CSV table of C-alpha atoms and ligand atoms in Angstrom, one decimal:
chain,number,residue,atom,x,y,z
A,1,UNK,CA,33.4,-147.2,35.2
A,2,UNK,CA,36.1,-149.4,32.9
A,3,UNK,CA,34.4,-152.6,32.9
A,4,UNK,CA,30.6,-150.0,31.6
A,5,UNK,CA,33.2,-148.3,29.0
A,6,UNK,CA,34.7,-151.4,28.0
A,7,UNK,CA,30.5,-153.1,28.0
A,8,UNK,CA,29.5,-150.0,25.7
A,9,UNK,CA,32.6,-150.4,22.9
A,10,UNK,CA,31.4,-153.5,22.7
A,11,UNK,CA,28.1,-152.9,21.7
A,12,UNK,CA,29.5,-150.2,19.7
A,13,UNK,CA,28.2,-147.3,21.8
A,14,UNK,CA,31.5,-144.3,21.5
A,15,UNK,CA,31.7,-140.4,22.3
A,16,UNK,CA,28.2,-139.7,22.5
A,17,UNK,CA,27.1,-142.1,24.6
A,18,UNK,CA,30.4,-141.9,27.2
A,19,UNK,CA,28.9,-138.3,27.3
A,20,UNK,CA,26.3,-139.3,29.0
A,21,UNK,CA,27.7,-140.4,32.5
A,22,UNK,CA,24.0,-139.6,35.0
A,23,UNK,CA,22.4,-143.0,33.0
A,24,UNK,CA,21.6,-145.6,34.7
A,25,UNK,CA,22.2,-149.0,32.6
A,26,UNK,CA,22.6,-152.3,33.7
A,27,UNK,CA,23.7,-152.8,36.8
A,28,UNK,CA,21.7,-151.1,39.3
A,29,UNK,CA,18.8,-152.7,36.7
A,30,UNK,CA,17.0,-155.4,39.2
A,31,UNK,CA,14.3,-156.2,37.2
A,32,UNK,CA,15.8,-155.7,34.0
A,33,UNK,CA,14.4,-158.8,32.0
A,34,UNK,CA,17.0,-160.9,30.5
A,35,UNK,CA,14.9,-163.2,28.6
A,36,UNK,CA,15.6,-163.3,25.1
A,37,UNK,CA,13.3,-161.7,22.6
A,38,UNK,CA,11.7,-162.6,19.7
A,39,UNK,CA,8.5,-161.3,18.7
A,40,UNK,CA,9.0,-157.6,17.3
A,41,UNK,CA,11.4,-155.4,17.7
A,42,UNK,CA,10.1,-151.6,17.6
A,43,UNK,CA,12.8,-148.9,15.0
A,44,UNK,CA,12.7,-145.4,16.7
A,45,UNK,CA,14.1,-142.9,15.3
A,46,UNK,CA,14.5,-140.0,17.6
A,47,UNK,CA,13.9,-136.4,16.0
A,48,UNK,CA,16.6,-133.8,17.5
A,49,UNK,CA,19.2,-135.2,18.5
A,50,UNK,CA,20.1,-133.1,22.0
A,51,UNK,CA,19.8,-133.1,25.9
A,52,UNK,CA,17.2,-135.0,26.1
A,53,UNK,CA,16.7,-137.3,23.1
A,54,UNK,CA,21.1,-138.4,24.0
A,55,UNK,CA,19.9,-139.2,26.3
A,56,UNK,CA,17.1,-141.8,24.8
A,57,UNK,CA,19.7,-142.6,22.7
A,58,UNK,CA,21.6,-144.3,25.7
A,59,UNK,CA,19.2,-145.8,27.1
A,60,UNK,CA,17.8,-147.6,24.2
A,61,UNK,CA,21.0,-149.0,23.7
A,62,UNK,CA,19.5,-151.0,26.8
A,63,UNK,CA,16.5,-152.2,24.9
A,64,UNK,CA,15.0,-155.5,24.5
A,65,UNK,CA,11.7,-153.9,22.1
A,66,UNK,CA,12.8,-150.8,21.2
A,67,UNK,CA,15.8,-150.6,19.6
A,68,UNK,CA,17.7,-146.8,17.4
A,69,UNK,CA,18.2,-147.0,13.8
A,70,UNK,CA,17.5,-143.5,12.6
A,71,UNK,CA,18.2,-139.5,13.1
A,72,UNK,CA,16.2,-136.4,12.5
A,73,UNK,CA,18.6,-133.9,12.6
A,74,UNK,CA,18.9,-129.5,12.2
A,75,UNK,CA,23.1,-130.4,12.5
A,76,UNK,CA,24.3,-132.1,9.3
A,77,UNK,CA,28.2,-132.4,12.4
A,78,UNK,CA,25.5,-134.1,14.1
A,79,UNK,CA,24.1,-137.0,12.5
A,80,UNK,CA,27.5,-138.4,11.8
A,81,UNK,CA,28.1,-138.6,15.5
A,82,UNK,CA,25.2,-140.0,16.0
A,83,UNK,CA,26.0,-142.7,13.1
A,84,UNK,CA,29.3,-143.6,13.9
A,85,UNK,CA,28.6,-143.1,18.4
A,86,UNK,CA,24.4,-145.2,18.1
A,87,UNK,CA,25.9,-147.3,14.7
A,88,UNK,CA,22.7,-145.7,12.4
A,89,UNK,CA,22.8,-146.1,8.6
A,90,UNK,CA,23.8,-143.1,6.9
A,91,UNK,CA,20.0,-144.2,4.9
A,92,UNK,CA,17.9,-144.1,7.8
A,93,UNK,CA,19.6,-140.5,8.5
A,94,UNK,CA,17.3,-137.2,8.2
A,95,UNK,CA,17.6,-133.0,8.5
A,96,UNK,CA,13.7,-131.1,8.3
A,97,UNK,CA,13.9,-130.4,4.3
A,98,UNK,CA,14.5,-134.0,4.4
A,99,UNK,CA,12.3,-136.2,7.0
A,100,UNK,CA,8.8,-136.5,4.8
A,101,UNK,CA,10.5,-138.4,3.0
A,102,UNK,CA,10.7,-141.7,5.7
A,103,UNK,CA,7.1,-142.4,4.2
A,104,UNK,CA,9.5,-144.2,2.1
A,105,UNK,CA,11.7,-145.7,4.8
A,106,UNK,CA,10.5,-149.9,4.9
A,107,UNK,CA,13.1,-149.4,8.7
A,108,UNK,CA,11.5,-146.8,10.3
A,109,UNK,CA,8.2,-147.8,12.2
A,110,UNK,CA,8.3,-144.8,14.8
A,111,UNK,CA,9.6,-141.0,15.4
A,112,UNK,CA,10.5,-139.9,18.3
A,113,UNK,CA,10.1,-136.1,18.9
A,114,UNK,CA,12.8,-134.8,20.9
A,115,UNK,CA,13.0,-130.6,19.9
A,116,UNK,CA,11.6,-128.0,21.4
A,117,UNK,CA,8.1,-127.9,22.6
A,118,UNK,CA,6.8,-125.4,19.9
A,119,UNK,CA,7.3,-127.3,17.6
A,120,UNK,CA,6.1,-131.1,18.4
A,121,UNK,CA,2.6,-130.1,16.9
A,122,UNK,CA,3.8,-129.4,14.2
A,123,UNK,CA,6.3,-132.2,14.4
A,124,UNK,CA,4.2,-135.0,15.1
A,125,UNK,CA,1.6,-133.7,12.1
A,126,UNK,CA,4.2,-134.1,9.7
A,127,UNK,CA,5.5,-137.5,11.0
A,128,UNK,CA,1.7,-139.2,10.5
A,129,UNK,CA,1.4,-137.1,7.2
A,130,UNK,CA,4.7,-139.6,6.6
A,131,UNK,CA,2.9,-143.3,8.4
A,132,UNK,CA,5.4,-143.4,10.7
A,133,UNK,CA,3.5,-143.8,14.7
A,134,UNK,CA,4.1,-140.6,16.8
A,135,UNK,CA,6.5,-140.8,20.0
A,136,UNK,CA,6.2,-137.1,21.5
A,137,UNK,CA,8.2,-135.5,24.4
A,138,UNK,CA,6.0,-133.7,26.4
A,139,UNK,CA,5.1,-131.6,26.6
A,140,UNK,CA,3.1,-133.0,23.9
A,141,UNK,CA,2.2,-129.7,22.7
A,142,UNK,CA,1.5,-125.9,23.2
A,143,UNK,CA,-1.8,-126.0,24.4
A,144,UNK,CA,-5.1,-128.4,24.3
A,145,UNK,CA,-5.9,-127.2,21.4
A,146,UNK,CA,-2.6,-128.6,19.3
A,147,UNK,CA,-2.5,-131.9,20.7
A,148,UNK,CA,-6.8,-132.1,20.1
A,149,UNK,CA,-5.1,-132.0,16.1
A,150,UNK,CA,-2.0,-134.0,17.2
A,151,UNK,CA,-4.6,-136.6,17.9
A,152,UNK,CA,-7.0,-136.4,14.8
A,153,UNK,CA,-4.5,-135.9,12.6
A,154,UNK,CA,-2.4,-139.6,14.8
A,155,UNK,CA,-6.0,-140.8,14.3
A,156,UNK,CA,-6.6,-139.9,10.4
A,157,UNK,CA,-3.1,-141.6,9.9
A,158,UNK,CA,-3.5,-144.7,11.5
A,159,UNK,CA,-1.0,-144.0,13.8
A,160,UNK,CA,-0.5,-143.8,16.7
A,161,UNK,CA,-0.2,-141.3,19.4
A,162,UNK,CA,2.7,-141.9,22.6
A,163,UNK,CA,4.2,-139.2,24.7
A,164,UNK,CA,6.9,-139.2,26.7
A,165,UNK,CA,6.2,-140.2,30.2
A,166,UNK,CA,9.0,-142.4,32.3
A,167,UNK,CA,7.4,-141.9,35.2
A,168,UNK,CA,4.6,-144.0,34.0
A,169,UNK,CA,6.3,-147.6,34.3
A,170,UNK,CA,8.2,-146.7,37.4
A,171,UNK,CA,8.9,-148.6,39.4
A,172,UNK,CA,8.2,-147.1,43.3
A,173,UNK,CA,5.6,-144.6,42.1
A,174,UNK,CA,3.6,-148.3,40.4
A,175,UNK,CA,3.8,-149.3,43.2
A,176,UNK,CA,2.4,-146.5,45.6
A,177,UNK,CA,0.1,-146.3,42.8
A,178,UNK,CA,-1.1,-150.5,43.8
A,179,UNK,CA,-1.3,-149.8,47.5
A,180,UNK,CA,-3.5,-146.4,46.8
A,181,UNK,CA,-5.6,-148.3,44.7
A,182,UNK,CA,-5.5,-151.5,47.5
A,183,UNK,CA,-7.0,-149.2,49.6
A,184,UNK,CA,-4.6,-149.6,51.7
A,185,UNK,CA,-3.7,-145.4,52.3
A,186,UNK,CA,-7.4,-145.3,52.6
A,187,UNK,CA,-10.5,-141.8,50.8
A,188,UNK,CA,-7.4,-139.5,49.3
A,189,UNK,CA,-7.7,-136.1,50.9
A,190,UNK,CA,-4.3,-133.7,50.1
A,191,UNK,CA,-1.5,-134.6,47.3
A,192,UNK,CA,1.3,-131.4,47.6
A,193,UNK,CA,3.4,-131.8,43.8
A,194,UNK,CA,6.9,-130.1,44.5
A,195,UNK,CA,9.1,-129.1,40.9
A,196,UNK,CA,11.5,-127.1,40.2
A,197,UNK,CA,15.2,-126.5,39.4
A,198,UNK,CA,17.4,-123.6,39.1
A,199,UNK,CA,17.0,-122.7,35.2
A,200,UNK,CA,20.9,-121.1,33.9
A,201,UNK,CA,21.0,-119.7,30.3
A,202,UNK,CA,18.9,-117.2,29.9
A,203,UNK,CA,18.4,-116.9,25.8
A,204,UNK,CA,17.7,-121.3,25.8
A,205,UNK,CA,15.0,-121.8,23.5
A,206,UNK,CA,13.2,-122.6,27.9
A,207,UNK,CA,13.2,-119.0,28.1
A,208,UNK,CA,11.4,-117.8,24.8
A,209,UNK,CA,7.0,-118.3,24.5
A,210,UNK,CA,7.3,-119.4,21.2
A,211,UNK,CA,9.4,-122.1,21.7
A,212,UNK,CA,8.4,-123.1,25.0
A,213,UNK,CA,5.1,-121.9,25.6
A,214,UNK,CA,5.0,-120.3,29.0
A,215,UNK,CA,7.7,-121.5,31.7
A,216,UNK,CA,8.9,-123.4,34.1
A,217,UNK,CA,5.3,-124.5,34.3
A,218,UNK,CA,5.1,-126.8,30.5
A,219,UNK,CA,9.2,-128.2,31.3
A,220,UNK,CA,8.7,-129.2,34.3
A,221,UNK,CA,5.4,-128.1,36.8
A,222,UNK,CA,4.7,-130.4,33.8
A,223,UNK,CA,5.6,-133.2,36.7
A,224,UNK,CA,3.5,-132.3,39.7
A,225,UNK,CA,-0.1,-132.1,37.4
A,226,UNK,CA,0.5,-135.2,35.6
A,227,UNK,CA,1.8,-137.0,39.0
A,228,UNK,CA,-1.9,-134.9,41.4
A,229,UNK,CA,-3.4,-137.3,38.0
A,230,UNK,CA,-1.4,-140.3,38.8
A,231,UNK,CA,-1.3,-140.6,42.7
A,232,UNK,CA,-4.9,-139.6,43.5
A,233,UNK,CA,-6.4,-141.6,40.7
A,234,UNK,CA,-8.7,-138.7,40.1
A,235,UNK,CA,-9.4,-136.6,37.2
A,236,UNK,CA,-9.1,-132.3,38.8
A,237,UNK,CA,-12.3,-130.3,38.1
A,238,UNK,CA,-11.6,-126.7,39.4
A,239,UNK,CA,-8.5,-124.9,39.8
A,240,UNK,CA,-6.2,-121.6,41.2
A,241,UNK,CA,-3.1,-120.6,40.2
A,242,UNK,CA,-0.1,-118.1,41.3
A,243,UNK,CA,2.1,-116.2,39.2
A,244,UNK,CA,5.1,-114.8,41.4
A,245,UNK,CA,9.0,-113.6,39.1
A,246,UNK,CA,11.2,-112.3,40.6
A,247,UNK,CA,13.5,-112.0,37.3
A,248,UNK,CA,11.1,-110.1,34.7
A,249,UNK,CA,14.6,-109.1,32.4
A,250,UNK,CA,15.2,-113.5,32.7
A,251,UNK,CA,11.7,-114.3,32.6
A,252,UNK,CA,9.8,-112.7,30.0
A,253,UNK,CA,6.0,-111.9,30.2
A,254,UNK,CA,4.7,-114.8,28.7
A,255,UNK,CA,7.9,-116.7,30.4
A,256,UNK,CA,6.6,-117.8,34.1
A,257,UNK,CA,9.1,-118.3,36.4
A,258,UNK,CA,7.0,-120.0,39.4
A,259,UNK,CA,3.0,-121.3,40.1
A,260,UNK,CA,1.5,-122.2,42.7
A,261,UNK,CA,-1.8,-124.3,41.8
A,262,UNK,CA,-4.6,-126.4,44.0
A,263,UNK,CA,-6.9,-128.0,42.0
A,264,UNK,CA,-10.0,-130.0,44.0
A,265,UNK,CA,-11.3,-133.2,43.1
A,266,UNK,CA,-14.2,-135.3,42.2
A,267,UNK,CA,-13.6,-136.7,46.4
A,268,UNK,CA,-13.6,-134.0,48.3
A,269,UNK,CA,-9.5,-134.1,47.9
A,270,UNK,CA,-7.3,-131.5,46.9
A,271,UNK,CA,-3.7,-131.2,45.4
A,272,UNK,CA,-1.4,-128.3,46.0
A,273,UNK,CA,2.0,-127.3,43.7
A,274,UNK,CA,4.2,-126.1,43.0
A,275,UNK,CA,6.3,-124.6,39.7
A,276,UNK,CA,9.5,-123.1,39.7
A,277,UNK,CA,12.9,-122.1,37.9
A,278,UNK,CA,13.8,-120.8,40.8
A,279,UNK,CA,14.8,-123.3,43.4
A,280,UNK,CA,16.6,-126.6,43.5
A,281,UNK,CA,15.9,-129.4,45.5
A,282,UNK,CA,12.3,-128.8,44.3
A,283,UNK,CA,11.6,-132.7,43.2
A,284,UNK,CA,8.6,-134.3,45.3
A,285,UNK,CA,5.5,-135.5,45.8
A,286,UNK,CA,3.7,-136.6,49.2
A,287,UNK,CA,0.9,-138.5,48.9
A,288,UNK,CA,-2.3,-138.5,52.1
A,289,UNK,CA,-5.3,-140.4,53.6
A,290,UNK,CA,-7.7,-140.6,55.6
A,291,UNK,CA,-5.3,-145.1,57.2
A,292,UNK,CA,-2.2,-143.8,55.4
A,293,UNK,CA,0.7,-141.4,53.4
A,294,UNK,CA,3.1,-141.9,50.3
A,295,UNK,CA,5.9,-139.6,49.7
A,296,UNK,CA,8.6,-139.3,47.0
A,297,UNK,CA,12.5,-137.9,46.8
A,298,UNK,CA,13.3,-137.3,45.1
A,299,UNK,CA,9.8,-138.2,42.8
A,300,UNK,CA,10.2,-137.1,38.8
A,301,UNK,CA,13.9,-137.1,38.1
A,302,UNK,CA,15.8,-139.4,36.7
A,303,UNK,CA,17.0,-141.3,39.7
A,304,UNK,CA,17.0,-143.2,41.4
A,305,UNK,CA,13.3,-142.2,42.6
A,306,UNK,CA,12.8,-142.7,46.1
A,307,UNK,CA,9.1,-143.6,48.7
A,308,UNK,CA,8.2,-144.5,51.9
A,309,UNK,CA,5.0,-144.8,53.2
A,310,UNK,CA,3.2,-145.3,57.1
A,311,UNK,CA,4.7,-148.1,56.3
A,312,UNK,CA,8.0,-147.8,55.7
A,313,UNK,CA,10.8,-147.3,53.4
A,314,UNK,CA,10.2,-148.8,49.4
A,315,UNK,CA,12.6,-150.6,48.2
A,316,UNK,CA,11.8,-151.0,44.7
A,317,UNK,CA,14.6,-151.7,41.9
A,318,UNK,CA,16.0,-148.1,40.5
A,319,UNK,CA,15.7,-148.6,36.3
A,320,UNK,CA,16.8,-146.0,33.8
A,321,UNK,CA,13.0,-144.7,33.6
A,322,UNK,CA,14.0,-144.7,29.2
A,323,UNK,CA,15.0,-147.9,28.7
A,324,UNK,CA,12.0,-149.8,30.5
A,325,UNK,CA,9.2,-146.6,28.2
A,326,UNK,CA,11.0,-148.3,25.0
A,327,UNK,CA,10.6,-151.6,25.6
A,328,UNK,CA,7.0,-150.5,27.3
A,329,UNK,CA,6.0,-148.3,24.2
A,330,UNK,CA,7.0,-152.3,22.1
A,331,UNK,CA,4.5,-153.8,23.8
A,332,UNK,CA,2.2,-151.1,22.9
A,333,UNK,CA,2.2,-150.2,19.8
A,334,UNK,CA,2.5,-153.8,18.4
A,335,UNK,CA,1.7,-156.1,21.3
A,336,UNK,CA,-1.5,-153.8,22.5
A,337,UNK,CA,-0.3,-153.6,26.4
A,338,UNK,CA,-2.8,-151.9,28.7
A,339,UNK,CA,-0.4,-149.7,30.4
A,340,UNK,CA,-0.8,-149.3,34.2
A,341,UNK,CA,-1.4,-145.2,33.4
A,342,UNK,CA,-2.1,-144.2,30.3
A,343,UNK,CA,0.6,-142.0,27.9
A,344,UNK,CA,-1.1,-142.2,25.0
A,345,UNK,CA,-2.6,-138.2,23.0
A,346,UNK,CA,-5.4,-137.8,25.5
A,347,UNK,CA,-3.5,-138.9,28.3
A,348,UNK,CA,-0.9,-135.3,26.9
A,349,UNK,CA,-4.6,-133.3,25.8
A,350,UNK,CA,-6.1,-133.8,29.7
A,351,UNK,CA,-2.4,-132.5,30.9
A,352,UNK,CA,-3.3,-129.6,28.9
A,353,UNK,CA,-6.6,-128.4,29.4
A,354,UNK,CA,-5.2,-128.7,32.9
A,355,UNK,CA,-2.5,-125.8,31.8
A,356,UNK,CA,-4.5,-123.9,29.5
A,357,UNK,CA,-6.6,-123.6,32.8
A,358,UNK,CA,-3.6,-122.5,35.7
A,359,UNK,CA,-3.0,-120.0,32.5
A,360,UNK,CA,-6.3,-119.1,32.6
A,361,UNK,CA,-6.5,-118.6,36.6
A,362,UNK,CA,-2.9,-117.1,36.7
A,363,UNK,CA,-5.1,-114.2,34.0
A,364,UNK,CA,-8.3,-114.0,34.9
A,365,UNK,CA,-7.2,-114.2,39.6
A,366,UNK,CA,-10.5,-116.9,39.3
A,367,UNK,CA,-11.5,-120.4,40.0
A,368,UNK,CA,-12.0,-122.3,36.6
A,369,UNK,CA,-13.5,-125.2,36.0
A,370,UNK,CA,-12.4,-128.2,33.8
A,371,UNK,CA,-14.7,-131.5,32.6
A,372,UNK,CA,-11.5,-134.3,31.5
A,373,UNK,CA,-14.2,-136.8,31.5
B,1,NDP,P1,17.8,-129.4,24.3
B,1,NDP,O1,17.6,-127.9,23.5
B,1,NDP,O2,18.8,-130.6,25.3
B,1,NDP,O3,17.8,-130.3,22.5
B,1,NDP,C1,16.6,-130.1,21.5
B,1,NDP,C2,17.2,-130.2,20.8
B,1,NDP,O4,16.4,-130.3,19.1
B,1,NDP,C3,18.2,-129.5,19.7
B,1,NDP,O5,19.2,-129.6,20.3
B,1,NDP,C4,18.5,-129.5,18.5
B,1,NDP,O6,18.3,-130.4,17.3
B,1,NDP,C5,16.4,-129.0,17.8
B,1,NDP,N1,15.4,-128.6,17.3
B,1,NDP,C6,15.9,-127.9,15.9
B,1,NDP,N2,15.1,-126.6,16.0
B,1,NDP,C7,15.1,-126.0,18.0
B,1,NDP,C8,15.0,-124.6,18.2
B,1,NDP,N3,14.5,-123.8,17.1
B,1,NDP,N4,15.8,-124.2,18.9
B,1,NDP,C9,16.6,-125.5,19.7
B,1,NDP,N5,16.8,-126.9,19.1
B,1,NDP,C10,15.8,-126.1,18.2
B,1,NDP,O7,16.5,-129.7,24.8
B,1,NDP,P2,15.8,-130.8,25.5
B,1,NDP,O8,16.2,-132.4,24.8
B,1,NDP,O9,16.3,-130.5,26.6
B,1,NDP,O10,15.0,-131.1,24.9
B,1,NDP,C11,13.9,-131.5,24.1
B,1,NDP,C12,11.9,-131.6,24.9
B,1,NDP,O11,12.1,-132.7,25.6
B,1,NDP,C13,11.3,-130.6,25.7
B,1,NDP,O12,9.7,-130.9,24.2
B,1,NDP,C14,12.2,-131.2,26.2
B,1,NDP,O13,10.4,-130.4,27.3
B,1,NDP,C15,11.1,-133.1,26.8
B,1,NDP,N6,12.1,-133.1,27.9
B,1,NDP,C16,12.1,-134.3,28.8
B,1,NDP,C17,12.3,-135.4,30.4
B,1,NDP,C18,11.5,-136.0,30.0
B,1,NDP,O14,12.4,-136.6,31.2
B,1,NDP,N7,11.1,-137.2,29.8
B,1,NDP,C19,13.9,-134.5,29.9
B,1,NDP,C20,14.0,-133.7,29.3
B,1,NDP,C21,12.9,-132.8,28.5
B,1,NDP,P3,19.5,-130.7,16.4
B,1,NDP,O15,20.7,-129.6,16.4
B,1,NDP,O16,19.8,-131.9,16.4
B,1,NDP,O17,18.0,-130.3,15.5
């Protein structure tokens, strides 16, 4: 621990980053590239300096191709703290009233939006208008209509739109995708995704319909939605869903506590998933094929991710997801790299279309057909 503290202090990373006790930063990054990098570095400002923004900021201290250079916040004290902790110049700091001025700042390439879900759409449009690349947290928006507007706005402004799908760079996940593509599981028959945690403070934005757009499905269920797509390699063509609520005071109208949903895929494979804000220890993926199976538990948490298949335990490297993601984003934005699983706005719109369909299926009690192609 001391060596970690020394290391961080040498980097000028102090109070804020040191709160990130659970972030794996270097010791276990077996696959970390120690090659010198002389390409273009992605210079990022983070907008919304909360829990996840702070985690990304800490992880970015270990990037080689991306660098945290700016911050946007509604809380003045956080901006001064971040200037000290992450060595950010005051001239690269903005609030929500001034960040449109970022267009005049040649030292920032992209803005990473880590604010509540309900703010992503308007903020992304403003960042695109300022001529900066948009990196947005999941869920990218509240619904597919908003998501498509974000894609269109970024296209019109000539900037790229990437979404923080950190699992798309996670080694155990990628190994199972590789095995599936190589036919090692045979014809895929079934996927199960279980995603949940017990949510605390009833006053938080995650339980506010306007800011969250829903409940557990928007926040954690989206991992099972996205996972069902990259694990099976198919897009769902129908959805059914059922909601249960044990605490209508905490989970108000429009804020789902628990939803179970099922997908059908063109091949005939099916998926069965659970999204909940009322159970801990739910972080599990299972993929079954005619010739073999794969299981991940934990499957989408910060790690360490663990996986096994019918051939045995997976021994992929443990990584800091956000460090790897941000280096990969630099490669995508500047070097035209194609990630194994897409991380662009169109990918996120597909998840949002599925979310819309799940909520419709809950409301109507009927099977909803989908066309994502
Ligand atoms: P937090 O509540 O911890 O932080 C959100 C920050 O947004 C606040 O601290 C605040 O920062 C800013 N903000 C601006 N307006 C508001 C408002 N009206 N209400 C509350 N906060 C506001 O949330 P998280 O960091 O946990 O989540 C942010 C986003 O990141 C969400 O979209 C979430 O889904 C996503 N996320 C993704 C994860 C992943 O693994 N990919 C994990 C966790 C979250 P300031 O004071 O600087 O303005």
